GROMACS .gro file of C-alpha atoms in nm:
model
   76
    1VAL     CA    1   4.270  -0.492  15.169
    2SER     CA    2   4.141  -0.840  15.096
    3GLY     CA    3   3.838  -1.049  15.177
    4PHE     CA    4   3.584  -1.294  15.047
    5ILE     CA    5   3.209  -1.264  15.016
    6ASP     CA    6   3.063  -1.561  15.201
    7LEU     CA    7   2.729  -1.577  15.020
    8VAL     CA    8   2.555  -1.402  14.731
    9GLY     CA    9   2.194  -1.486  14.656
   10VAL     CA   10   2.031  -1.356  14.338
   11GLN     CA   11   1.655  -1.343  14.292
   12ASP     CA   12   1.433  -1.166  14.040
   13GLY     CA   13   1.426  -0.834  14.222
   14ARG     CA   14   1.707  -0.860  14.474
   15VAL     CA   15   2.072  -0.946  14.533
   16ASP     CA   16   2.155  -1.053  14.889
   17VAL     CA   17   2.513  -1.024  15.014
   18VAL     CA   18   2.576  -1.212  15.337
   19ASP     CA   19   2.883  -1.245  15.553
   20PHE     CA   20   2.909  -1.508  15.827
   21LYS     CA   21   3.045  -1.413  16.170
   22THR     CA   22   3.138  -1.635  16.463
   23ASP     CA   23   3.110  -1.353  16.716
   24ALA     CA   24   2.819  -1.328  16.958
   25PRO     CA   25   2.508  -1.170  16.801
   26PRO     CA   26   2.473  -0.800  16.878
   27ALA     CA   27   2.275  -0.707  17.186
   28GLY     CA   28   2.179  -0.372  17.039
   29VAL     CA   29   2.215  -0.185  16.713
   30LEU     CA   30   2.429  -0.380  16.467
   31ALA     CA   31   2.620  -0.076  16.339
   32GLN     CA   32   2.715   0.019  16.695
   33SER     CA   33   2.815  -0.332  16.799
   34TYR     CA   34   3.011  -0.427  16.487
   35PRO     CA   35   3.086  -0.118  16.275
   36LYS     CA   36   3.376  -0.285  16.092
   37TYR     CA   37   3.161  -0.580  15.989
   38VAL     CA   38   2.888  -0.349  15.866
   39ALA     CA   39   3.142  -0.152  15.662
   40GLN     CA   40   3.288  -0.476  15.523
   41VAL     CA   41   2.959  -0.615  15.393
   42ARG     CA   42   2.860  -0.274  15.252
   43ILE     CA   43   3.187  -0.267  15.057
   44TYR     CA   44   3.110  -0.613  14.919
   45GLY     CA   45   2.774  -0.481  14.802
   46LYS     CA   46   2.931  -0.177  14.639
   47LEU     CA   47   3.184  -0.397  14.460
   48LEU     CA   48   2.905  -0.614  14.319
   49GLU     CA   49   2.718  -0.302  14.213
   50SER     CA   50   3.029  -0.165  14.040
   51ALA     CA   51   3.075  -0.497  13.862
   52GLY     CA   52   2.722  -0.473  13.718
   53VAL     CA   53   2.583  -0.771  13.911
   54LEU     CA   54   2.282  -0.581  14.044
   55GLN     CA   55   2.140  -0.472  13.708
   56ASP     CA   56   1.785  -0.366  13.804
   57ARG     CA   57   1.782  -0.555  14.135
   58ARG     CA   58   1.774  -0.412  14.486
   59LEU     CA   59   2.080  -0.477  14.706
   60ARG     CA   60   2.037  -0.619  15.055
   61CYS     CA   61   2.336  -0.677  15.283
   62GLY     CA   62   2.339  -0.875  15.604
   63LEU     CA   63   2.542  -1.058  15.863
   64VAL     CA   64   2.473  -1.411  15.985
   65PHE     CA   65   2.590  -1.483  16.339
   66THR     CA   66   2.667  -1.852  16.354
   67ALA     CA   67   2.637  -1.871  16.733
   68ASP     CA   68   2.257  -1.859  16.702
   69GLY     CA   69   2.196  -1.854  16.325
   70SER     CA   70   2.040  -1.508  16.331
   71ILE     CA   71   2.052  -1.288  16.023
   72HIS     CA   72   2.086  -0.914  16.079
   73TRP     CA   73   2.003  -0.713  15.767
   74LEU     CA   74   2.156  -0.368  15.731
   75ASP     CA   75   1.932  -0.068  15.693
   76GLY     CA   76   1.953   0.116  15.362
   0.00000   0.00000   0.00000
């Protein structure tokens, strides 16, 4: 398995992990439309957590769909 995290943003209380996708934005629930993408970005978040990047910050994972620039944040 291999991959690259497209974007990591670190703020005082949060670490954002974002992956860019060229597919059409989901019409419905993100996890139903693109379950593999959701799993991928969650794994990126878990890897950063395991590496100690989060420290006391909250993790937020999301997908950016470049077709319209929309960001879809994952729940929990």
